[in-house]
GROMACS .gro file of C-alpha atoms in nm:
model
  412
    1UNK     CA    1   0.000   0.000   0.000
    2UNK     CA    2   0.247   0.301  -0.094
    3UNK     CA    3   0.148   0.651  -0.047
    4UNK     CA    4   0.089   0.856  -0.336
    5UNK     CA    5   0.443   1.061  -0.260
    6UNK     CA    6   0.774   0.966  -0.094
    7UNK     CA    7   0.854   1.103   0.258
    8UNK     CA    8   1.180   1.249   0.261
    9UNK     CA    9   1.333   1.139   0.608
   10UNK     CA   10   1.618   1.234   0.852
   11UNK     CA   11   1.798   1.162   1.121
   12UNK     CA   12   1.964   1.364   1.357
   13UNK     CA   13   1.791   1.516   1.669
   14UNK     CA   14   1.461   1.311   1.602
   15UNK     CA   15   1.445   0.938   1.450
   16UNK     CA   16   1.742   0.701   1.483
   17UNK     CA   17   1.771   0.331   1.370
   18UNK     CA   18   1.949   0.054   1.536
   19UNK     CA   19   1.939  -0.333   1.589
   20UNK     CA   20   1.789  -0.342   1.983
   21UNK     CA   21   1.474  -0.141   1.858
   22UNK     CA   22   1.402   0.222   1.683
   23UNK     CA   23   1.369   0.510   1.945
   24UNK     CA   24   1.187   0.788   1.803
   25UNK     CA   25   1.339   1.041   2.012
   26UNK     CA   26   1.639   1.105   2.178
   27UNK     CA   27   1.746   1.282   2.459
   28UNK     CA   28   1.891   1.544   2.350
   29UNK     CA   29   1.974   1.698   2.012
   30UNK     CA   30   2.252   1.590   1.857
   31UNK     CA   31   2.565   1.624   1.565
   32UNK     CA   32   2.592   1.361   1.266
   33UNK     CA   33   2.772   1.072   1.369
   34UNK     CA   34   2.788   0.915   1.001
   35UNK     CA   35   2.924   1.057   0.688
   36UNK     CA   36   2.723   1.148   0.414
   37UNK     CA   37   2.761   1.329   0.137
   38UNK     CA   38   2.401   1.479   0.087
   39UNK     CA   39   2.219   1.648   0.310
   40UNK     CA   40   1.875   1.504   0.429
   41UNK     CA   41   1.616   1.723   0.485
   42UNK     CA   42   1.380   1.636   0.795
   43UNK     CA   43   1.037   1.591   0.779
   44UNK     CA   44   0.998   1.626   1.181
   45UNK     CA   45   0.867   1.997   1.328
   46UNK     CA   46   1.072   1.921   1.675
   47UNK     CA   47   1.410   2.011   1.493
   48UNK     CA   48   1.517   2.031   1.159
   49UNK     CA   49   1.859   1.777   1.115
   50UNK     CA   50   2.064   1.816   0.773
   51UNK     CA   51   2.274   1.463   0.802
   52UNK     CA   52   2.207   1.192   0.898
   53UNK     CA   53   2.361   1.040   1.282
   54UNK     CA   54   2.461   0.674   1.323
   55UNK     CA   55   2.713   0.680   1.650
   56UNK     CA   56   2.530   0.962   1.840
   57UNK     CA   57   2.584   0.915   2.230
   58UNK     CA   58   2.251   1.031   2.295
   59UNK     CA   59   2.078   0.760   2.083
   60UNK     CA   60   1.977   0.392   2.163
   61UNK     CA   61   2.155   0.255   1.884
   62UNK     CA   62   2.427   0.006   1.957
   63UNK     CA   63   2.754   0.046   1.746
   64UNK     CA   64   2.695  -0.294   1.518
   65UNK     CA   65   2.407  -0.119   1.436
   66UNK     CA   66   2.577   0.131   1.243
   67UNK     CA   67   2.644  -0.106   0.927
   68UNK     CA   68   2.316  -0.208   0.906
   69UNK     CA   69   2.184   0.143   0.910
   70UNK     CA   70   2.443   0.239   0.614
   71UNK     CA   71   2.324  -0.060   0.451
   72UNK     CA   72   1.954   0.017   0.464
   73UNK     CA   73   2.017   0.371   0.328
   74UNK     CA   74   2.242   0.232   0.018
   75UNK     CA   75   1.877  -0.020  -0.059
   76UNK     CA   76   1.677   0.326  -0.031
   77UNK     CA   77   1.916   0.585  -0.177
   78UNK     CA   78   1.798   0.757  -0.501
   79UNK     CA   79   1.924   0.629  -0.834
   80UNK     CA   80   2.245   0.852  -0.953
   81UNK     CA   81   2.018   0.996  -1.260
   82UNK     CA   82   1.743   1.120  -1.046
   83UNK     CA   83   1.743   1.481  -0.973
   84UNK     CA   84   1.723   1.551  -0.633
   85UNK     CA   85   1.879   1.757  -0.358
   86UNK     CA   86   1.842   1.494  -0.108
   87UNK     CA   87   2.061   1.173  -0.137
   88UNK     CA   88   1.776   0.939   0.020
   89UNK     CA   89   1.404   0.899   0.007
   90UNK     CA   90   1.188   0.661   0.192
   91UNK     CA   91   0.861   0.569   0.129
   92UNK     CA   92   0.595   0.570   0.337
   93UNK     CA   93   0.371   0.265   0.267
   94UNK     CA   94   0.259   0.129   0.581
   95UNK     CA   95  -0.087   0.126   0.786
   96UNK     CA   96  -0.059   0.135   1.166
   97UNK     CA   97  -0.395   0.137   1.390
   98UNK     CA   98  -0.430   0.165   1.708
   99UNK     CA   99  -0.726   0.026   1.920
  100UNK     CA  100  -0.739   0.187   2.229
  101UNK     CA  101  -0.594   0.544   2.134
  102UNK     CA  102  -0.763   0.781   2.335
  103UNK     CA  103  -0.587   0.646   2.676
  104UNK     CA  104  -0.269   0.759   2.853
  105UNK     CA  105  -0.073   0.546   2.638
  106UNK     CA  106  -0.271   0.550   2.313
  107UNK     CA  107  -0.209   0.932   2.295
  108UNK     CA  108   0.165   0.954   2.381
  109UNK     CA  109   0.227   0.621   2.127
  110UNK     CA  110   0.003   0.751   1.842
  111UNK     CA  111   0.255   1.093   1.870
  112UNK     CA  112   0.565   0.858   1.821
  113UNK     CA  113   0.421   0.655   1.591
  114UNK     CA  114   0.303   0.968   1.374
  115UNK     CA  115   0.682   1.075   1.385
  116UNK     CA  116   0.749   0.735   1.132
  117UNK     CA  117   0.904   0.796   0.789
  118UNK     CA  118   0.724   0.448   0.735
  119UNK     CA  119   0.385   0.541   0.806
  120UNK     CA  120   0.157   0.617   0.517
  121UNK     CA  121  -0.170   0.584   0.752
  122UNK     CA  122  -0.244   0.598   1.127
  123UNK     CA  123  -0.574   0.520   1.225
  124UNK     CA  124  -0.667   0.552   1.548
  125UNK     CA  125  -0.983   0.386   1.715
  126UNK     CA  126  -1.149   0.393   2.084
  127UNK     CA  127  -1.501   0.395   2.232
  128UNK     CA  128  -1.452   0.802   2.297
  129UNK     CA  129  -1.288   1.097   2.264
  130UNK     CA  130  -1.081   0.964   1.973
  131UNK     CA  131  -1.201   1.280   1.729
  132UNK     CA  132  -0.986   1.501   1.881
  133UNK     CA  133  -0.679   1.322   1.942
  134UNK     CA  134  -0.670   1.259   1.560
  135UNK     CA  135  -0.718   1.628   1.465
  136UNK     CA  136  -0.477   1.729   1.705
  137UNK     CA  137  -0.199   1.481   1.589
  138UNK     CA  138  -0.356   1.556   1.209
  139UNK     CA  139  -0.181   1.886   1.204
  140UNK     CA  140   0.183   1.743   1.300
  141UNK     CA  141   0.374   1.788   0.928
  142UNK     CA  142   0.484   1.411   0.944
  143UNK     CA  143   0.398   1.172   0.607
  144UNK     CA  144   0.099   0.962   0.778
  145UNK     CA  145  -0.281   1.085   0.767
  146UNK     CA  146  -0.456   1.054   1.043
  147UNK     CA  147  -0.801   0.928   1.041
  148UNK     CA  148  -1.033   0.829   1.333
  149UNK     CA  149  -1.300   0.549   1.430
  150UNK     CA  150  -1.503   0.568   1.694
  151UNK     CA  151  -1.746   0.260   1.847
  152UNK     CA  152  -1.811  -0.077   1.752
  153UNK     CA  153  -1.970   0.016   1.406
  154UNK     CA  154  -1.654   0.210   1.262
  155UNK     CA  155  -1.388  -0.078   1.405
  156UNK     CA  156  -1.402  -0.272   1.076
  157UNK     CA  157  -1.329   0.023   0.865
  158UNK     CA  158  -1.045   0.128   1.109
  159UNK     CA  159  -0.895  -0.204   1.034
  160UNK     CA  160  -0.908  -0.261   0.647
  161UNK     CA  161  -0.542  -0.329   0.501
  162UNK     CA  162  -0.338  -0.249   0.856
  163UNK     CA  163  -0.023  -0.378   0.842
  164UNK     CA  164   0.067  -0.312   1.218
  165UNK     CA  165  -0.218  -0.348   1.506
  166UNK     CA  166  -0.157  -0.190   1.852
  167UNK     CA  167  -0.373  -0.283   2.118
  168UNK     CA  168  -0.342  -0.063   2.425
  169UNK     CA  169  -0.684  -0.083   2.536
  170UNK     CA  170  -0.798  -0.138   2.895
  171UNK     CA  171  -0.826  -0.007   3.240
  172UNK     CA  172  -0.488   0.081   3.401
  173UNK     CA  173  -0.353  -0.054   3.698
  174UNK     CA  174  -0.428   0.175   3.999
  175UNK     CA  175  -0.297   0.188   4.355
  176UNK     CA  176  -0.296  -0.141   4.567
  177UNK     CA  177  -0.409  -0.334   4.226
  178UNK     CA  178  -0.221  -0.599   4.062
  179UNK     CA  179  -0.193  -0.690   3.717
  180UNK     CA  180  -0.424  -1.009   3.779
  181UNK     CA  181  -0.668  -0.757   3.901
  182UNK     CA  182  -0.698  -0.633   3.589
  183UNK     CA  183  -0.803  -0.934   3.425
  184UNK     CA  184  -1.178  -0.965   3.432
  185UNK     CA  185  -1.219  -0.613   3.262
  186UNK     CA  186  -0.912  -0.611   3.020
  187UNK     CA  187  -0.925  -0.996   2.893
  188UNK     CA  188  -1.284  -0.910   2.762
  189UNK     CA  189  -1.190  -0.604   2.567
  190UNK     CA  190  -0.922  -0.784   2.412
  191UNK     CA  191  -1.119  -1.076   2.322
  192UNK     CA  192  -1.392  -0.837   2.153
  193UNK     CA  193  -1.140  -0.632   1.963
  194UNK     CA  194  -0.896  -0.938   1.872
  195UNK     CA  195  -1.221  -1.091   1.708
  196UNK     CA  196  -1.215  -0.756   1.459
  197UNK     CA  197  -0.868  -0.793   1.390
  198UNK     CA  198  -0.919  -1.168   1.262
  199UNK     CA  199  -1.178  -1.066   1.102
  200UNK     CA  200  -1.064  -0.750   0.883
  201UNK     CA  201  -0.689  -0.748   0.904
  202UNK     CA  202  -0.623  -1.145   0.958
  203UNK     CA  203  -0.235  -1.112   0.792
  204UNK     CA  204  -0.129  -0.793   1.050
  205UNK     CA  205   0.099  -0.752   1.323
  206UNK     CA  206  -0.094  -0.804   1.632
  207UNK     CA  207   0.084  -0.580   1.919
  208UNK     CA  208  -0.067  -0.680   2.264
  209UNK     CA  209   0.004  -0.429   2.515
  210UNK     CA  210  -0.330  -0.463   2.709
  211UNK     CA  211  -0.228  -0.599   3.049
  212UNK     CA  212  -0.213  -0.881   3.172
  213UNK     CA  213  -0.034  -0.975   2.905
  214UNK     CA  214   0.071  -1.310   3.045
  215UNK     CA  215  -0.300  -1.405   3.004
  216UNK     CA  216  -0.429  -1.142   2.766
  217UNK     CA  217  -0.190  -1.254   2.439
  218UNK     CA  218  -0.305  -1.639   2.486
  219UNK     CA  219  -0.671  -1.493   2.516
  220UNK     CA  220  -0.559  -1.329   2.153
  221UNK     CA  221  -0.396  -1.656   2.023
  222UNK     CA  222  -0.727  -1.815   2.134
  223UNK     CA  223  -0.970  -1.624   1.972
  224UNK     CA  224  -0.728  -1.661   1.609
  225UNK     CA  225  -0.730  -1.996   1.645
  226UNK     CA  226  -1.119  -2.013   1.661
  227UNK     CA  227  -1.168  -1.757   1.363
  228UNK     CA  228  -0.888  -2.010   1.180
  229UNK     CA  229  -0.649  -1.724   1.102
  230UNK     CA  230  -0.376  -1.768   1.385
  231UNK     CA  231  -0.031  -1.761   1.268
  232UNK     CA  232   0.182  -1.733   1.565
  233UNK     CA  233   0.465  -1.555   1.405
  234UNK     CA  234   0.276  -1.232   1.402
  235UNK     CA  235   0.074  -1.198   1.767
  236UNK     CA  236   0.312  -1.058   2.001
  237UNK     CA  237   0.308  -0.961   2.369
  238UNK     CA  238   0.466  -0.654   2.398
  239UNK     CA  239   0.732  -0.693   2.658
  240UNK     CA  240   0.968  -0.398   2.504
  241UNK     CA  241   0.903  -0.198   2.839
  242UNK     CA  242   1.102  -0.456   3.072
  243UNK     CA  243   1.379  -0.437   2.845
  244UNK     CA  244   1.386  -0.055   2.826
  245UNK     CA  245   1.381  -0.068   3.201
  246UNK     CA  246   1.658  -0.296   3.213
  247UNK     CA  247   1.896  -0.112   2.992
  248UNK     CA  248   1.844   0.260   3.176
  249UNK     CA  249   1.872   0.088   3.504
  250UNK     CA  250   2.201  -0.133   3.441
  251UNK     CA  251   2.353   0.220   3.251
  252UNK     CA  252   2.294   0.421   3.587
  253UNK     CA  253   2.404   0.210   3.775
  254UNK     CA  254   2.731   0.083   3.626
  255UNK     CA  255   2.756   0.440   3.446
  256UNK     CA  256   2.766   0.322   3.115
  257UNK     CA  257   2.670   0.491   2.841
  258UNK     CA  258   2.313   0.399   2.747
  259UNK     CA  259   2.369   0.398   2.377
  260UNK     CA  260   2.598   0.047   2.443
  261UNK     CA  261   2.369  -0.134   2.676
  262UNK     CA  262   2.180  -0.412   2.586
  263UNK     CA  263   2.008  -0.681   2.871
  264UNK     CA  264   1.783  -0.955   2.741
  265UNK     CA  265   1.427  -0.990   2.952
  266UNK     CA  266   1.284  -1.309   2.930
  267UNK     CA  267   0.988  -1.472   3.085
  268UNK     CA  268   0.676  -1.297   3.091
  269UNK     CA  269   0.543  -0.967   3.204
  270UNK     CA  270   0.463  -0.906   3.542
  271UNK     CA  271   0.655  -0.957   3.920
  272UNK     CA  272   0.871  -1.251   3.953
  273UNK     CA  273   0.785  -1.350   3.567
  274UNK     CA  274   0.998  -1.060   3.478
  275UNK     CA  275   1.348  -1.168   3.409
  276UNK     CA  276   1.666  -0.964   3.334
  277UNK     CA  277   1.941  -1.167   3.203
  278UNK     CA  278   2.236  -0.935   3.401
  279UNK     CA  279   2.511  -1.179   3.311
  280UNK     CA  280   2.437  -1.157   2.927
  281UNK     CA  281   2.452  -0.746   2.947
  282UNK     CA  282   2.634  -0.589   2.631
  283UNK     CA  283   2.859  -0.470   2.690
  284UNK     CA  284   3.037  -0.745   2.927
  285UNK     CA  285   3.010  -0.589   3.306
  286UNK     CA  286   2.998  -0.758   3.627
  287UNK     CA  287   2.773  -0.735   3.912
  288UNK     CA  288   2.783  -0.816   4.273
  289UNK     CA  289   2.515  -1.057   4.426
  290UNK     CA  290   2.351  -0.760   4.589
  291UNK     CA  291   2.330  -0.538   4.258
  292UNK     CA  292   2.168  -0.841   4.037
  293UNK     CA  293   1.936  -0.906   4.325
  294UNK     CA  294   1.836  -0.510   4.335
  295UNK     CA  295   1.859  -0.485   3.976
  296UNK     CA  296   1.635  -0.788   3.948
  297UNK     CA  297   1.351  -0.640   4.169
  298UNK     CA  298   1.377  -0.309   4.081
  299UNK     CA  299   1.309  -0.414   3.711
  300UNK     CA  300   1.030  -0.679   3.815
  301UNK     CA  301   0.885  -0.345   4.031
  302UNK     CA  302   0.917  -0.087   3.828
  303UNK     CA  303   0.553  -0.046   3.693
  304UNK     CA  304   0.451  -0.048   4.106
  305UNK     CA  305   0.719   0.246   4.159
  306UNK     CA  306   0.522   0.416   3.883
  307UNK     CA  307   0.163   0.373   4.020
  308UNK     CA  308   0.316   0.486   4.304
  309UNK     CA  309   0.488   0.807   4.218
  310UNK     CA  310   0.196   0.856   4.059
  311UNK     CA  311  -0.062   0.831   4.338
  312UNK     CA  312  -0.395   0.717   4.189
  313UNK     CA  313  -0.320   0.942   3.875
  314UNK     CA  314  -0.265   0.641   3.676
  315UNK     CA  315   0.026   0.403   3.531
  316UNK     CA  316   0.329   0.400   3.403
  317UNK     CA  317   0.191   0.586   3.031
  318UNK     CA  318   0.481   0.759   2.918
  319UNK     CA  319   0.754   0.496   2.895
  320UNK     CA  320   0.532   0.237   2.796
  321UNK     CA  321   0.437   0.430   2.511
  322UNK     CA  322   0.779   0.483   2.406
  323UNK     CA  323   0.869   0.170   2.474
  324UNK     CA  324   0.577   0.036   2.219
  325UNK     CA  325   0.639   0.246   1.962
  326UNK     CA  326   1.058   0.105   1.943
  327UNK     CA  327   0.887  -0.227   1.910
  328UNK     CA  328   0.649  -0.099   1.625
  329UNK     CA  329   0.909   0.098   1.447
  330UNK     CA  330   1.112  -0.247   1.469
  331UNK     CA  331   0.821  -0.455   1.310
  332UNK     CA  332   0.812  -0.176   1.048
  333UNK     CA  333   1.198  -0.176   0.980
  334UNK     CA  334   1.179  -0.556   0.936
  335UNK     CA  335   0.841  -0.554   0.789
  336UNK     CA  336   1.068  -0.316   0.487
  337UNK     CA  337   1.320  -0.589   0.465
  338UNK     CA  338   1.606  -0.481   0.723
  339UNK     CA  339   1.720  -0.800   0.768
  340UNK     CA  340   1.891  -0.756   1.120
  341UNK     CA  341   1.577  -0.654   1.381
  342UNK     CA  342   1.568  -0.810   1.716
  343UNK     CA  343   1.363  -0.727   1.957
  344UNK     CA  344   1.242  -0.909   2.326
  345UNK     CA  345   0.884  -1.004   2.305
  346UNK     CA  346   0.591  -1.263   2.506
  347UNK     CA  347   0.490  -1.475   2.208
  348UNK     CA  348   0.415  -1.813   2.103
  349UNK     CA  349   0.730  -2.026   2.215
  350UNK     CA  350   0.940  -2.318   2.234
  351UNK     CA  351   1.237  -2.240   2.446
  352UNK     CA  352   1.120  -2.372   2.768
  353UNK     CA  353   0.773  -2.641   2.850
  354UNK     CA  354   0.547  -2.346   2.867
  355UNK     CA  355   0.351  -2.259   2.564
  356UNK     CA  356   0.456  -1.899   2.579
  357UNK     CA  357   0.736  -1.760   2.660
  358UNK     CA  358   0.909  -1.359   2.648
  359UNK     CA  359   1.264  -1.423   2.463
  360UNK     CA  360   1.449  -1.219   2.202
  361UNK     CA  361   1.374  -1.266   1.832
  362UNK     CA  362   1.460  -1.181   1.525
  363UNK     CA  363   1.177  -1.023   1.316
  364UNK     CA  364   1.111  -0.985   0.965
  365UNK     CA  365   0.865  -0.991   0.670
  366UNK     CA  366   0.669  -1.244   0.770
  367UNK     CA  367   0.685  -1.225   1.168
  368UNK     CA  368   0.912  -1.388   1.428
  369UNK     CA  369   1.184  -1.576   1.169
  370UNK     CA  370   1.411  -1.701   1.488
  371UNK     CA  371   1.415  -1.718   1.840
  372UNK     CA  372   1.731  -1.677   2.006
  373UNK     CA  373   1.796  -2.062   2.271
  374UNK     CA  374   2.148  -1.929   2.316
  375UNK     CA  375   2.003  -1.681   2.540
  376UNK     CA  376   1.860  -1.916   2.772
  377UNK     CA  377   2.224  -2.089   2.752
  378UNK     CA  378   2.473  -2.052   3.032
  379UNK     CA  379   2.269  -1.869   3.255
  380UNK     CA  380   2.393  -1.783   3.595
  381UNK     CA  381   2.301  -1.973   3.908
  382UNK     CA  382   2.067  -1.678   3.998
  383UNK     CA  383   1.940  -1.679   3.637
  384UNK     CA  384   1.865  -2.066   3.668
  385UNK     CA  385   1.693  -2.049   3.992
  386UNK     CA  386   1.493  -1.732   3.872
  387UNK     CA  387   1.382  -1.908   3.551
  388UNK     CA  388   1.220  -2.222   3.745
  389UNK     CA  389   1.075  -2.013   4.009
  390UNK     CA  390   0.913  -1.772   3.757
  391UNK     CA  391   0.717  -2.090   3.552
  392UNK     CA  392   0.487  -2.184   3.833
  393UNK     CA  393   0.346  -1.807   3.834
  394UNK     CA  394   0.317  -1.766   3.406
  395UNK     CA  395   0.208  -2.115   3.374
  396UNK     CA  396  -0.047  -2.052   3.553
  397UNK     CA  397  -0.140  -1.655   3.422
  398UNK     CA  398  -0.159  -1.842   3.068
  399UNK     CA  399  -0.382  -2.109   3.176
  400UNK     CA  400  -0.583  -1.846   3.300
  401UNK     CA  401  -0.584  -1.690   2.965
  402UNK     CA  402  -0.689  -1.996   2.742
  403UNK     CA  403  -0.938  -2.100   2.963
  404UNK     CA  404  -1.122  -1.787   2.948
  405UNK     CA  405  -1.126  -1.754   2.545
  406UNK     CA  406  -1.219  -2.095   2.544
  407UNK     CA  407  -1.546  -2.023   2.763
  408UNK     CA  408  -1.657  -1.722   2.526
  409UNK     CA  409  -1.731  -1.849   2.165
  410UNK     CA  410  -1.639  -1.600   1.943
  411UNK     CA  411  -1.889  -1.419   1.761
  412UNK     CA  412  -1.945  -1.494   1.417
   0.00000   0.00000   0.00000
């Protein structure tokens, strides 16, 4: 589905591309940190960027990223007989919807994802209040046109030819509650809009960030499975948070600089199910006993220390918004044919005896091409004893899950 013009596309202060994931923004602005010969000019209102940054310190993106970004560019750059001022052009040619965009995190990740040089449409759908939030985002002078669906009669329409579905929809988590709290309300809602998706976009990305996603992506798988469109390469539990966690907490800590980090999370997505793989941080560092077992917790705890902070104003929004669009901008990249996208996610697994599992894969075209066993290879003792105490706990959460899409047929 291309768009009827290219989207001219830089990076410097706003977008950057890299292996771990795709952060939309960084910290702060930043000099070119590749060579190029022609300047780029930047579609992005925040700041305008002239070349194009590969090694910035302020970015995300790891340093054996910096290949694969040249590489992508030299697939996209313009033909030598094309007149142009800019030496690269990318098109925008993919549909993104979100279901669920008119919540704390539907609003912050529908702003990220608008930012996308690989966006051609963003539609955004929820029960309410969605009008606005679409002609507030429409006037942002990014590539993708904004559209918006409101209630159960404009769903369908929402989803025709979406490449990428994000599902943050749900109640948050609020003081004193716990994630399985939130499972009566949320597993419904998923159900209901899960049976849309199979039944106008059945070949999309499914993103589930809907907690608790322990149960809520088997609910998801479920519900596929009964409309007889499940392919389990493309439903994903998005799990990108934990590992965004990990990586700002190990940097602080060890003072590292955050570009270089990289810790694998593995397990599921919520308490003890929550596991950081310390010993296989990049770059090699060592921790005491007492810092992986504070590490650990404080990673396992960190959407409580939110709800917390934030004192019945809701949950942790922000970062798990940014931390869903890096793993939509990553299903993008790879759904474009960058052939090197890895990214930690909950999805359909066979790494351990549970049927799902949170590991690092490698994405591309057509979903989840690999997982990654070596990561579950020579854990640490900690690790090891983490793993088999975590399995009781999402065992359990996914049971939960199947058993309730089971119950509720699925509407025809």
């Amino acid at each position: 589905m291309a768009t009827t013009s290219a989207a001219t596309f830089s990076i410097g202060s706003t977008v950057s591309f890299g292996r771990r994931g795709s952060p939309l923004l960084l910290t702060k602005p930043s000099a070119a940190g590749c060579t190029s010969q022609n300047s780029l000019a930047s579609f992005s209102g925040l700041k305008a960027a002239t070349s194009v940054n590969c090694d910035s310190e302020s970015s995300f993106l790891g340093k054996e990223s910096s290949a694969t970004l040249r590489g992508s560019f030299t697939r996209k750059a313009q033909k030598p007989n094309q007149s142009s001022n800019h030496g690269l052009q990318l098109q925008a040619s993919y549909k993104v919807a979100i279901l669920g965009a008119a919540g704390g995190i539907g609003q912050p990740l529908a702003l990220l994802i608008k930012m996308s040089p690989l966006v051609s449409a963003l539609n955004l759908y929820d029960i309410a209040n969605v009008k606005g939030v679409a002609a507030d985002l429409s006037h942002c002078n990014t590539p993708s046109q904004v559209l918006d669906f409101t209630g159960a009669s404009e769903i369908g329409n929402c989803l025709k030819g979406v490449n990428v579905v994000v599902i943050p929809a749900g109640v948050p988590r609020k003081p004193g509650m716990t994630r399985d709290d939130l499972f009566n309300i949320n597993a419904n809602i998923v159900k209901t809009l899960v049976e849309t998706v199979a039944d106008s976009c059945p070949d999309a990305f499914i993103h589930i960030i809907s907690n608790p996603v322990n149960s809520t992506v088997p609910i998801a798988a479920e519900v596929l499975k009964q409309k007889g469109v499940y392919d389990p390469k493309k439903l994903f539990g998005v799990t990108t948070l934990d590992v965004v966690r990990a990586n700002t907490f190990v940097a602080e800590k060890k003072n590292l600089k955050l570009i270089d980090v990289d810790v694998p999370v593995i397990g599921g997505h919520a308490g003890i199910t929550i596991l950081p793989l310390l010993s296989k941080t990049k770059p090699s560092v060592s921790f005491t006993d007492e810092e992986v077992e504070q590490l650990t917790v404080r990673i396992q705890n960190a959407g409580t220390e939110v709800v917390e902070a934030k004192a019945g104003a809701g949950s942790a929004t922000l970062s798990m918004a940014y931390a869903a669009a890096r793993f939509v901008e990553s299903s993008l990249r790879a759904l474009d044919g960058d052939g090197d996208v890895y990214e930690c996610s909950f999805v359909q697994s066979d790494l351990t005896d549970l049927p799902f599992f949170a590991s690092r894969v490698k994405l591309g075209r057509k979903g989840i091409e690999a997982m990654i066993p070596s990561d579950l290879q020579g854990l640490s003792e900690y690790e090891e004893k983490a793993l088999e105490a975590l399995k009781p706990e999402l065992k359990a959460s996914i049971e939960k899950g199947i058993a309730f899409a089971q119950k509720q047929p699925v509407t025809a």
